[in-house]
């Protein structure tokens, strides 16, 4: 048994009451949070602790939860800089269809390193490009997460609707329906760990209404429910997707996805920018989750998701960076502020507070991934996933509210990222890998992929 104590920090617990401790302590015992309290830690706890972290100048929050990404896109940053979604996809499919497990592993390492260094302890990924002969891509993503020590929600995604059948992706980028289903089941059997303190979960994730057949959506939903895992896809991202669904299926993206079984508390969808009031009510009533990706939506000019209305209706909403090809930042800490600003541009000053945005980035994401009992808040019994932000530097010293340092200010330096009770980022640097080495691997892999074009 080992104990670590954070003593005398500003603690934003994000518990049900939104408890904040201006000076508080957190006791970590092995992988879990043992105690949280106001004031200084009791001396009997300090005595015998493996480590006591002085909390002065620190803001402690739950580790941030990323609910949508495409880690492999770390290798295709800076392409198609001024395109909307469909044109951007068409210009990137040729590069993406030349990836393999080795390249994806390097890209995932880079993307997850940046997430970890921006306060993210749980990484949700959506991988849907599986070239023939590309090797064990899901396995390479799992390996990268284990190298860095972050919690992973991988997905086995898919595309089976090529251009010759009326889909958006070129035929060379898609699989057959049967192959996608078989590989999805295999990935769940091989890598999904359903236990309480699981470091790797796997969901099933056909890509989008314009790249997947109705059969694959329907059968993926049945398969996931049979295996007891979650379902993820993109939904209602752009007006062009809306037009595609109306023309091809005679209904909106949400009506279409519902018609193939994709509404429920085991489903989360990325974006949901273009939801009607009726759609929001159905998401809320069913517990269908949303991965809100404000920077990616801005980069591709997709619009601003109705986060205020979704939260007021009770829709589970988490935060996502989305793939780095549409959000070259790849940082999750900065998305907290982006979410506040985007919501206010759309719906006014009371659309989203800084604290609401922190809740979306933590408990919201935990709920979207089905982990609300395990992560997302700083409470006894939960897993010890914590971000310790330094708020006494020149950017934040003297700020009236430490939570505003994160939600409205520059992203604070990360003093620590603790995952499962272990420090994986210390003073801004990875503890289990060398960031210079990761950068060199990413550069080499990006160049190798570009050369294949
Ligand atoms: Zn996406």
GROMACS .gro file of C-alpha atoms and ligand atoms in nm:
model
  454
    1UNK     CA    1   0.000   0.000   0.000
    2UNK     CA    2   0.135   0.344  -0.093
    3UNK     CA    3  -0.005   0.684  -0.009
    4UNK     CA    4   0.054   1.013  -0.188
    5UNK     CA    5  -0.081   1.335  -0.037
    6UNK     CA    6  -0.146   1.666  -0.212
    7UNK     CA    7  -0.149   1.917   0.071
    8UNK     CA    8  -0.274   2.275   0.075
    9UNK     CA    9  -0.396   2.317  -0.285
   10UNK     CA   10  -0.705   2.480  -0.438
   11UNK     CA   11  -0.921   2.175  -0.510
   12UNK     CA   12  -1.207   2.190  -0.761
   13UNK     CA   13  -1.369   1.851  -0.698
   14UNK     CA   14  -1.645   1.871  -0.965
   15UNK     CA   15  -1.857   1.653  -0.737
   16UNK     CA   16  -2.237   1.670  -0.745
   17UNK     CA   17  -2.243   1.990  -0.540
   18UNK     CA   18  -1.949   2.151  -0.718
   19UNK     CA   19  -1.749   2.153  -0.394
   20UNK     CA   20  -1.433   2.364  -0.406
   21UNK     CA   21  -1.172   2.388  -0.132
   22UNK     CA   22  -0.966   2.708  -0.130
   23UNK     CA   23  -0.709   2.517   0.074
   24UNK     CA   24  -0.757   2.144   0.077
   25UNK     CA   25  -0.588   1.808   0.058
   26UNK     CA   26  -0.626   1.493  -0.147
   27UNK     CA   27  -0.504   1.154  -0.029
   28UNK     CA   28  -0.427   0.893  -0.292
   29UNK     CA   29  -0.397   0.533  -0.183
   30UNK     CA   30  -0.263   0.306  -0.457
   31UNK     CA   31  -0.483   0.366  -0.763
   32UNK     CA   32  -0.771   0.536  -0.582
   33UNK     CA   33  -0.863   0.856  -0.405
   34UNK     CA   34  -0.887   0.776  -0.035
   35UNK     CA   35  -0.981   1.112   0.114
   36UNK     CA   36  -1.050   1.474   0.021
   37UNK     CA   37  -1.080   1.747   0.283
   38UNK     CA   38  -1.054   2.114   0.373
   39UNK     CA   39  -0.747   2.260   0.539
   40UNK     CA   40  -0.419   2.077   0.582
   41UNK     CA   41  -0.388   1.700   0.569
   42UNK     CA   42  -0.392   1.528   0.912
   43UNK     CA   43  -0.044   1.449   1.040
   44UNK     CA   44  -0.114   1.076   1.063
   45UNK     CA   45  -0.180   1.080   0.688
   46UNK     CA   46   0.134   1.279   0.613
   47UNK     CA   47   0.343   1.041   0.822
   48UNK     CA   48   0.418   0.734   0.621
   49UNK     CA   49   0.313   0.884   0.288
   50UNK     CA   50   0.532   0.785  -0.005
   51UNK     CA   51   0.521   1.145  -0.121
   52UNK     CA   52   0.370   1.474  -0.004
   53UNK     CA   53   0.313   1.720  -0.287
   54UNK     CA   54   0.307   2.080  -0.161
   55UNK     CA   55  -0.014   2.231  -0.294
   56UNK     CA   56   0.070   2.598  -0.270
   57UNK     CA   57   0.009   2.766  -0.607
   58UNK     CA   58  -0.168   2.459  -0.748
   59UNK     CA   59  -0.520   2.412  -0.881
   60UNK     CA   60  -0.627   2.047  -0.855
   61UNK     CA   61  -0.897   1.925  -1.092
   62UNK     CA   62  -1.006   1.582  -1.207
   63UNK     CA   63  -0.795   1.463  -1.498
   64UNK     CA   64  -0.959   1.583  -1.820
   65UNK     CA   65  -1.148   1.331  -2.031
   66UNK     CA   66  -1.119   1.340  -2.408
   67UNK     CA   67  -1.423   1.190  -2.582
   68UNK     CA   68  -1.332   1.217  -2.949
   69UNK     CA   69  -1.006   1.201  -3.144
   70UNK     CA   70  -0.839   1.037  -3.441
   71UNK     CA   71  -0.493   0.981  -3.301
   72UNK     CA   72  -0.344   0.872  -3.635
   73UNK     CA   73  -0.417   1.217  -3.777
   74UNK     CA   74  -0.121   1.346  -3.577
   75UNK     CA   75   0.074   1.247  -3.891
   76UNK     CA   76  -0.139   1.467  -4.121
   77UNK     CA   77  -0.142   1.804  -3.949
   78UNK     CA   78  -0.131   2.114  -4.169
   79UNK     CA   79  -0.307   1.973  -4.475
   80UNK     CA   80  -0.622   2.115  -4.641
   81UNK     CA   81  -0.607   2.419  -4.420
   82UNK     CA   82  -0.899   2.613  -4.567
   83UNK     CA   83  -1.149   2.339  -4.654
   84UNK     CA   84  -1.490   2.244  -4.520
   85UNK     CA   85  -1.544   1.887  -4.397
   86UNK     CA   86  -1.632   1.701  -4.719
   87UNK     CA   87  -1.354   1.864  -4.930
   88UNK     CA   88  -1.109   1.819  -4.643
   89UNK     CA   89  -1.196   1.448  -4.613
   90UNK     CA   90  -1.167   1.386  -4.986
   91UNK     CA   91  -0.822   1.546  -4.996
   92UNK     CA   92  -0.701   1.347  -4.693
   93UNK     CA   93  -0.841   0.997  -4.766
   94UNK     CA   94  -0.549   0.910  -5.000
   95UNK     CA   95  -0.294   0.976  -4.724
   96UNK     CA   96  -0.500   0.804  -4.455
   97UNK     CA   97  -0.549   0.493  -4.667
   98UNK     CA   98  -0.169   0.440  -4.668
   99UNK     CA   99  -0.127   0.416  -4.291
  100UNK     CA  100  -0.025   0.100  -4.108
  101UNK     CA  101   0.013  -0.011  -3.748
  102UNK     CA  102   0.370   0.121  -3.712
  103UNK     CA  103   0.283   0.468  -3.841
  104UNK     CA  104  -0.035   0.483  -3.633
  105UNK     CA  105   0.163   0.385  -3.324
  106UNK     CA  106   0.400   0.679  -3.374
  107UNK     CA  107   0.114   0.920  -3.444
  108UNK     CA  108  -0.081   0.797  -3.142
  109UNK     CA  109   0.223   0.845  -2.922
  110UNK     CA  110   0.256   1.207  -3.036
  111UNK     CA  111  -0.114   1.282  -3.003
  112UNK     CA  112  -0.142   1.123  -2.659
  113UNK     CA  113   0.175   1.293  -2.536
  114UNK     CA  114   0.021   1.629  -2.621
  115UNK     CA  115  -0.309   1.531  -2.458
  116UNK     CA  116  -0.132   1.420  -2.140
  117UNK     CA  117   0.075   1.738  -2.126
  118UNK     CA  118  -0.250   1.937  -2.147
  119UNK     CA  119  -0.416   1.765  -1.851
  120UNK     CA  120  -0.592   1.474  -2.021
  121UNK     CA  121  -0.587   1.148  -1.824
  122UNK     CA  122  -0.844   0.953  -2.030
  123UNK     CA  123  -0.805   0.941  -2.407
  124UNK     CA  124  -1.103   0.857  -2.627
  125UNK     CA  125  -1.004   0.766  -2.981
  126UNK     CA  126  -1.207   0.694  -3.295
  127UNK     CA  127  -1.014   0.489  -3.548
  128UNK     CA  128  -1.195   0.396  -3.869
  129UNK     CA  129  -0.928   0.361  -4.142
  130UNK     CA  130  -0.800   0.004  -4.175
  131UNK     CA  131  -0.601  -0.048  -4.499
  132UNK     CA  132  -0.557  -0.410  -4.607
  133UNK     CA  133  -0.234  -0.550  -4.470
  134UNK     CA  134  -0.202  -0.258  -4.227
  135UNK     CA  135  -0.141  -0.482  -3.926
  136UNK     CA  136  -0.287  -0.455  -3.577
  137UNK     CA  137  -0.373  -0.084  -3.566
  138UNK     CA  138  -0.588  -0.100  -3.252
  139UNK     CA  139  -0.303  -0.289  -3.083
  140UNK     CA  140  -0.053  -0.017  -3.172
  141UNK     CA  141  -0.282   0.246  -3.016
  142UNK     CA  142  -0.318   0.037  -2.700
  143UNK     CA  143   0.063   0.000  -2.684
  144UNK     CA  144   0.113   0.376  -2.717
  145UNK     CA  145  -0.133   0.447  -2.434
  146UNK     CA  146   0.040   0.192  -2.211
  147UNK     CA  147   0.380   0.343  -2.292
  148UNK     CA  148   0.265   0.685  -2.169
  149UNK     CA  149   0.045   0.558  -1.883
  150UNK     CA  150  -0.284   0.719  -1.989
  151UNK     CA  151  -0.629   0.559  -1.972
  152UNK     CA  152  -0.761   0.466  -2.317
  153UNK     CA  153  -1.105   0.433  -2.471
  154UNK     CA  154  -1.013   0.292  -2.811
  155UNK     CA  155  -1.268   0.218  -3.080
  156UNK     CA  156  -1.273  -0.021  -3.369
  157UNK     CA  157  -1.430   0.198  -3.635
  158UNK     CA  158  -1.509   0.124  -3.997
  159UNK     CA  159  -1.617   0.250  -4.338
  160UNK     CA  160  -1.797   0.030  -4.595
  161UNK     CA  161  -1.974   0.284  -4.818
  162UNK     CA  162  -1.735   0.374  -5.100
  163UNK     CA  163  -1.785   0.638  -5.369
  164UNK     CA  164  -1.914   0.384  -5.625
  165UNK     CA  165  -2.203   0.308  -5.388
  166UNK     CA  166  -2.279   0.675  -5.325
  167UNK     CA  167  -2.055   0.728  -5.020
  168UNK     CA  168  -1.793   0.998  -4.972
  169UNK     CA  169  -1.472   0.793  -4.928
  170UNK     CA  170  -1.298   0.645  -5.233
  171UNK     CA  171  -1.349   0.271  -5.277
  172UNK     CA  172  -0.986   0.199  -5.189
  173UNK     CA  173  -1.041   0.339  -4.835
  174UNK     CA  174  -1.332   0.114  -4.734
  175UNK     CA  175  -1.372  -0.244  -4.609
  176UNK     CA  176  -1.651  -0.493  -4.667
  177UNK     CA  177  -1.935  -0.494  -4.415
  178UNK     CA  178  -1.852  -0.847  -4.304
  179UNK     CA  179  -1.481  -0.775  -4.258
  180UNK     CA  180  -1.555  -0.465  -4.051
  181UNK     CA  181  -1.791  -0.653  -3.820
  182UNK     CA  182  -1.555  -0.945  -3.776
  183UNK     CA  183  -1.260  -0.719  -3.696
  184UNK     CA  184  -1.473  -0.512  -3.456
  185UNK     CA  185  -1.566  -0.819  -3.255
  186UNK     CA  186  -1.204  -0.937  -3.257
  187UNK     CA  187  -1.076  -0.601  -3.125
  188UNK     CA  188  -1.326  -0.608  -2.839
  189UNK     CA  189  -1.237  -0.967  -2.748
  190UNK     CA  190  -0.866  -0.893  -2.760
  191UNK     CA  191  -0.838  -0.554  -2.589
  192UNK     CA  192  -1.154  -0.454  -2.398
  193UNK     CA  193  -1.122  -0.470  -2.020
  194UNK     CA  194  -1.461  -0.407  -1.854
  195UNK     CA  195  -1.325  -0.393  -1.496
  196UNK     CA  196  -1.375  -0.091  -1.263
  197UNK     CA  197  -1.019   0.038  -1.291
  198UNK     CA  198  -0.978  -0.058  -1.656
  199UNK     CA  199  -0.700   0.119  -1.847
  200UNK     CA  200  -0.832   0.002  -2.187
  201UNK     CA  201  -1.190  -0.012  -2.307
  202UNK     CA  202  -1.294  -0.070  -2.667
  203UNK     CA  203  -1.611   0.060  -2.834
  204UNK     CA  204  -1.748  -0.009  -3.182
  205UNK     CA  205  -1.753   0.296  -3.407
  206UNK     CA  206  -1.865   0.299  -3.773
  207UNK     CA  207  -1.749   0.635  -3.906
  208UNK     CA  208  -2.045   0.847  -4.021
  209UNK     CA  209  -2.375   0.837  -4.214
  210UNK     CA  210  -2.195   0.925  -4.539
  211UNK     CA  211  -1.921   0.660  -4.517
  212UNK     CA  212  -2.106   0.360  -4.372
  213UNK     CA  213  -2.402   0.151  -4.492
  214UNK     CA  214  -2.725   0.122  -4.294
  215UNK     CA  215  -2.649  -0.250  -4.261
  216UNK     CA  216  -2.317  -0.184  -4.092
  217UNK     CA  217  -2.473   0.068  -3.853
  218UNK     CA  218  -2.753  -0.172  -3.762
  219UNK     CA  219  -2.531  -0.476  -3.723
  220UNK     CA  220  -2.265  -0.282  -3.532
  221UNK     CA  221  -2.530  -0.173  -3.281
  222UNK     CA  222  -2.646  -0.532  -3.239
  223UNK     CA  223  -2.287  -0.656  -3.203
  224UNK     CA  224  -2.193  -0.391  -2.945
  225UNK     CA  225  -2.502  -0.466  -2.737
  226UNK     CA  226  -2.428  -0.836  -2.759
  227UNK     CA  227  -2.070  -0.777  -2.639
  228UNK     CA  228  -2.170  -0.517  -2.378
  229UNK     CA  229  -1.956  -0.234  -2.519
  230UNK     CA  230  -2.039   0.120  -2.624
  231UNK     CA  231  -2.115   0.269  -2.965
  232UNK     CA  232  -1.961   0.580  -3.115
  233UNK     CA  233  -1.994   0.769  -3.445
  234UNK     CA  234  -2.000   1.116  -3.598
  235UNK     CA  235  -2.343   1.282  -3.619
  236UNK     CA  236  -2.498   1.609  -3.740
  237UNK     CA  237  -2.160   1.770  -3.797
  238UNK     CA  238  -2.228   1.985  -4.104
  239UNK     CA  239  -2.507   2.119  -4.324
  240UNK     CA  240  -2.363   1.908  -4.607
  241UNK     CA  241  -2.415   1.592  -4.398
  242UNK     CA  242  -2.772   1.702  -4.332
  243UNK     CA  243  -2.828   1.748  -4.709
  244UNK     CA  244  -2.670   1.407  -4.779
  245UNK     CA  245  -2.903   1.232  -4.533
  246UNK     CA  246  -3.213   1.412  -4.659
  247UNK     CA  247  -3.131   1.325  -5.019
  248UNK     CA  248  -3.026   0.963  -4.962
  249UNK     CA  249  -3.255   0.859  -4.675
  250UNK     CA  250  -3.527   1.126  -4.677
  251UNK     CA  251  -3.456   1.225  -4.318
  252UNK     CA  252  -3.222   1.416  -4.088
  253UNK     CA  253  -2.900   1.256  -3.958
  254UNK     CA  254  -3.052   1.205  -3.611
  255UNK     CA  255  -3.372   1.046  -3.750
  256UNK     CA  256  -3.159   0.824  -3.970
  257UNK     CA  257  -2.927   0.716  -3.688
  258UNK     CA  258  -3.227   0.649  -3.464
  259UNK     CA  259  -3.385   0.438  -3.740
  260UNK     CA  260  -3.083   0.204  -3.733
  261UNK     CA  261  -3.073   0.171  -3.353
  262UNK     CA  262  -2.829   0.449  -3.272
  263UNK     CA  263  -3.005   0.632  -2.988
  264UNK     CA  264  -2.943   0.513  -2.633
  265UNK     CA  265  -2.736   0.556  -2.320
  266UNK     CA  266  -2.466   0.330  -2.469
  267UNK     CA  267  -2.418   0.565  -2.767
  268UNK     CA  268  -2.211   0.880  -2.796
  269UNK     CA  269  -2.178   1.094  -3.106
  270UNK     CA  270  -1.916   1.346  -3.205
  271UNK     CA  271  -2.015   1.705  -3.291
  272UNK     CA  272  -2.398   1.725  -3.301
  273UNK     CA  273  -2.370   2.081  -3.427
  274UNK     CA  274  -2.695   2.070  -3.622
  275UNK     CA  275  -2.953   1.929  -3.381
  276UNK     CA  276  -3.314   2.046  -3.369
  277UNK     CA  277  -3.494   2.105  -3.038
  278UNK     CA  278  -3.666   1.771  -3.092
  279UNK     CA  279  -3.331   1.598  -3.148
  280UNK     CA  280  -3.196   1.744  -2.823
  281UNK     CA  281  -3.503   1.620  -2.634
  282UNK     CA  282  -3.450   1.269  -2.774
  283UNK     CA  283  -3.080   1.273  -2.682
  284UNK     CA  284  -3.173   1.381  -2.329
  285UNK     CA  285  -3.454   1.129  -2.281
  286UNK     CA  286  -3.240   0.840  -2.408
  287UNK     CA  287  -2.912   0.944  -2.243
  288UNK     CA  288  -2.733   0.958  -2.579
  289UNK     CA  289  -2.401   1.135  -2.527
  290UNK     CA  290  -2.228   1.409  -2.726
  291UNK     CA  291  -1.856   1.473  -2.782
  292UNK     CA  292  -1.834   1.850  -2.825
  293UNK     CA  293  -1.534   1.958  -3.035
  294UNK     CA  294  -1.538   2.340  -3.053
  295UNK     CA  295  -1.196   2.398  -3.213
  296UNK     CA  296  -1.242   2.135  -3.483
  297UNK     CA  297  -1.589   2.271  -3.560
  298UNK     CA  298  -1.437   2.618  -3.598
  299UNK     CA  299  -1.141   2.495  -3.808
  300UNK     CA  300  -1.378   2.326  -4.057
  301UNK     CA  301  -1.641   2.603  -4.031
  302UNK     CA  302  -1.900   2.341  -3.931
  303UNK     CA  303  -2.081   2.571  -3.689
  304UNK     CA  304  -2.122   2.588  -3.311
  305UNK     CA  305  -2.297   2.307  -3.126
  306UNK     CA  306  -2.597   2.406  -2.906
  307UNK     CA  307  -2.417   2.317  -2.583
  308UNK     CA  308  -2.628   2.547  -2.365
  309UNK     CA  309  -2.950   2.383  -2.481
  310UNK     CA  310  -2.806   2.032  -2.458
  311UNK     CA  311  -2.688   2.085  -2.099
  312UNK     CA  312  -3.015   2.245  -1.991
  313UNK     CA  313  -3.205   1.950  -2.138
  314UNK     CA  314  -2.980   1.702  -1.953
  315UNK     CA  315  -2.785   1.559  -2.248
  316UNK     CA  316  -2.451   1.405  -2.139
  317UNK     CA  317  -2.188   1.629  -2.302
  318UNK     CA  318  -1.811   1.574  -2.298
  319UNK     CA  319  -1.525   1.756  -2.466
  320UNK     CA  320  -1.312   1.637  -2.756
  321UNK     CA  321  -1.016   1.770  -2.947
  322UNK     CA  322  -1.111   1.569  -3.259
  323UNK     CA  323  -0.833   1.457  -3.492
  324UNK     CA  324  -0.529   1.682  -3.529
  325UNK     CA  325  -0.587   1.717  -3.904
  326UNK     CA  326  -0.879   1.945  -3.810
  327UNK     CA  327  -0.733   2.075  -3.482
  328UNK     CA  328  -0.358   2.103  -3.506
  329UNK     CA  329  -0.340   2.206  -3.139
  330UNK     CA  330  -0.442   1.865  -3.011
  331UNK     CA  331  -0.447   2.002  -2.654
  332UNK     CA  332  -0.746   1.930  -2.434
  333UNK     CA  333  -0.677   2.190  -2.165
  334UNK     CA  334  -0.725   2.470  -2.417
  335UNK     CA  335  -1.059   2.326  -2.531
  336UNK     CA  336  -1.212   2.422  -2.196
  337UNK     CA  337  -1.170   2.790  -2.282
  338UNK     CA  338  -1.267   2.728  -2.646
  339UNK     CA  339  -1.594   2.572  -2.527
  340UNK     CA  340  -1.677   2.876  -2.313
  341UNK     CA  341  -1.602   3.121  -2.593
  342UNK     CA  342  -1.786   2.925  -2.863
  343UNK     CA  343  -2.099   2.878  -2.650
  344UNK     CA  344  -2.111   3.250  -2.571
  345UNK     CA  345  -2.066   3.350  -2.934
  346UNK     CA  346  -2.366   3.136  -3.015
  347UNK     CA  347  -2.599   3.188  -2.718
  348UNK     CA  348  -2.486   3.479  -2.503
  349UNK     CA  349  -2.300   3.544  -2.179
  350UNK     CA  350  -2.485   3.285  -1.970
  351UNK     CA  351  -2.451   3.005  -2.225
  352UNK     CA  352  -2.161   2.831  -2.049
  353UNK     CA  353  -1.969   2.931  -1.736
  354UNK     CA  354  -1.607   2.839  -1.678
  355UNK     CA  355  -1.719   2.591  -1.412
  356UNK     CA  356  -1.975   2.439  -1.649
  357UNK     CA  357  -1.698   2.396  -1.906
  358UNK     CA  358  -1.471   2.227  -1.648
  359UNK     CA  359  -1.759   1.995  -1.560
  360UNK     CA  360  -1.812   1.911  -1.930
  361UNK     CA  361  -1.437   1.838  -1.963
  362UNK     CA  362  -1.437   1.602  -1.662
  363UNK     CA  363  -1.765   1.454  -1.529
  364UNK     CA  364  -1.935   1.519  -1.862
  365UNK     CA  365  -1.675   1.317  -2.047
  366UNK     CA  366  -1.683   1.044  -1.783
  367UNK     CA  367  -2.059   1.012  -1.829
  368UNK     CA  368  -2.029   1.008  -2.208
  369UNK     CA  369  -1.781   0.717  -2.182
  370UNK     CA  370  -1.988   0.535  -1.919
  371UNK     CA  371  -1.720   0.589  -1.649
  372UNK     CA  372  -1.909   0.829  -1.418
  373UNK     CA  373  -1.866   0.601  -1.116
  374UNK     CA  374  -1.490   0.566  -1.172
  375UNK     CA  375  -1.345   0.895  -1.298
  376UNK     CA  376  -1.440   1.259  -1.365
  377UNK     CA  377  -1.443   1.401  -1.012
  378UNK     CA  378  -1.215   1.422  -0.708
  379UNK     CA  379  -1.408   1.205  -0.461
  380UNK     CA  380  -1.312   0.924  -0.224
  381UNK     CA  381  -1.342   0.582  -0.387
  382UNK     CA  382  -1.287   0.709  -0.739
  383UNK     CA  383  -0.977   0.634  -0.942
  384UNK     CA  384  -0.689   0.874  -0.878
  385UNK     CA  385  -0.685   1.060  -1.210
  386UNK     CA  386  -0.589   1.418  -1.129
  387UNK     CA  387  -0.450   1.725  -1.305
  388UNK     CA  388  -0.241   1.964  -1.096
  389UNK     CA  389  -0.218   2.302  -1.266
  390UNK     CA  390   0.037   2.566  -1.165
  391UNK     CA  391  -0.148   2.896  -1.120
  392UNK     CA  392   0.119   3.107  -0.948
  393UNK     CA  393   0.318   3.198  -1.260
  394UNK     CA  394   0.303   3.538  -1.427
  395UNK     CA  395   0.003   3.434  -1.642
  396UNK     CA  396  -0.217   3.357  -1.341
  397UNK     CA  397  -0.066   3.484  -1.016
  398UNK     CA  398  -0.318   3.698  -0.830
  399UNK     CA  399  -0.614   3.592  -1.043
  400UNK     CA  400  -0.940   3.632  -0.850
  401UNK     CA  401  -1.053   3.276  -0.923
  402UNK     CA  402  -0.820   2.980  -0.989
  403UNK     CA  403  -1.085   2.800  -1.198
  404UNK     CA  404  -1.095   3.103  -1.426
  405UNK     CA  405  -0.719   3.057  -1.476
  406UNK     CA  406  -0.797   2.735  -1.660
  407UNK     CA  407  -1.134   2.823  -1.814
  408UNK     CA  408  -1.064   3.180  -1.927
  409UNK     CA  409  -0.687   3.227  -1.907
  410UNK     CA  410  -0.388   3.082  -2.085
  411UNK     CA  411  -0.366   2.708  -2.025
  412UNK     CA  412  -0.170   2.685  -1.698
  413UNK     CA  413   0.155   2.488  -1.686
  414UNK     CA  414   0.084   2.131  -1.580
  415UNK     CA  415   0.266   2.054  -1.255
  416UNK     CA  416   0.148   1.692  -1.256
  417UNK     CA  417  -0.082   1.455  -1.432
  418UNK     CA  418  -0.169   1.158  -1.214
  419UNK     CA  419  -0.339   0.857  -1.372
  420UNK     CA  420  -0.440   0.551  -1.170
  421UNK     CA  421  -0.236   0.696  -0.881
  422UNK     CA  422   0.085   0.726  -1.084
  423UNK     CA  423   0.253   1.044  -1.204
  424UNK     CA  424   0.270   1.035  -1.585
  425UNK     CA  425   0.352   1.405  -1.637
  426UNK     CA  426   0.581   1.585  -1.395
  427UNK     CA  427   0.657   1.957  -1.427
  428UNK     CA  428   0.518   1.951  -1.782
  429UNK     CA  429   0.727   1.655  -1.898
  430UNK     CA  430   0.632   1.294  -1.965
  431UNK     CA  431   0.773   1.060  -1.703
  432UNK     CA  432   0.763   0.739  -1.910
  433UNK     CA  433   0.885   0.861  -2.247
  434UNK     CA  434   1.114   1.130  -2.376
  435UNK     CA  435   0.917   1.401  -2.556
  436UNK     CA  436   1.212   1.477  -2.785
  437UNK     CA  437   1.218   1.113  -2.891
  438UNK     CA  438   0.841   1.117  -2.947
  439UNK     CA  439   0.879   1.431  -3.163
  440UNK     CA  440   1.148   1.265  -3.377
  441UNK     CA  441   0.934   0.955  -3.425
  442UNK     CA  442   0.636   1.170  -3.527
  443UNK     CA  443   0.847   1.367  -3.775
  444UNK     CA  444   0.988   1.049  -3.929
  445UNK     CA  445   0.646   0.884  -3.954
  446UNK     CA  446   0.482   1.195  -4.102
  447UNK     CA  447   0.755   1.214  -4.368
  448UNK     CA  448   0.725   0.842  -4.442
  449UNK     CA  449   0.349   0.874  -4.490
  450UNK     CA  450   0.389   1.180  -4.716
  451UNK     CA  451   0.637   0.984  -4.925
  452UNK     CA  452   0.383   0.707  -4.985
  453UNK     CA  453   0.154   0.953  -5.165
  454LIG    ZN1  454  -1.395   1.317  -3.579
   0.00000   0.00000   0.00000
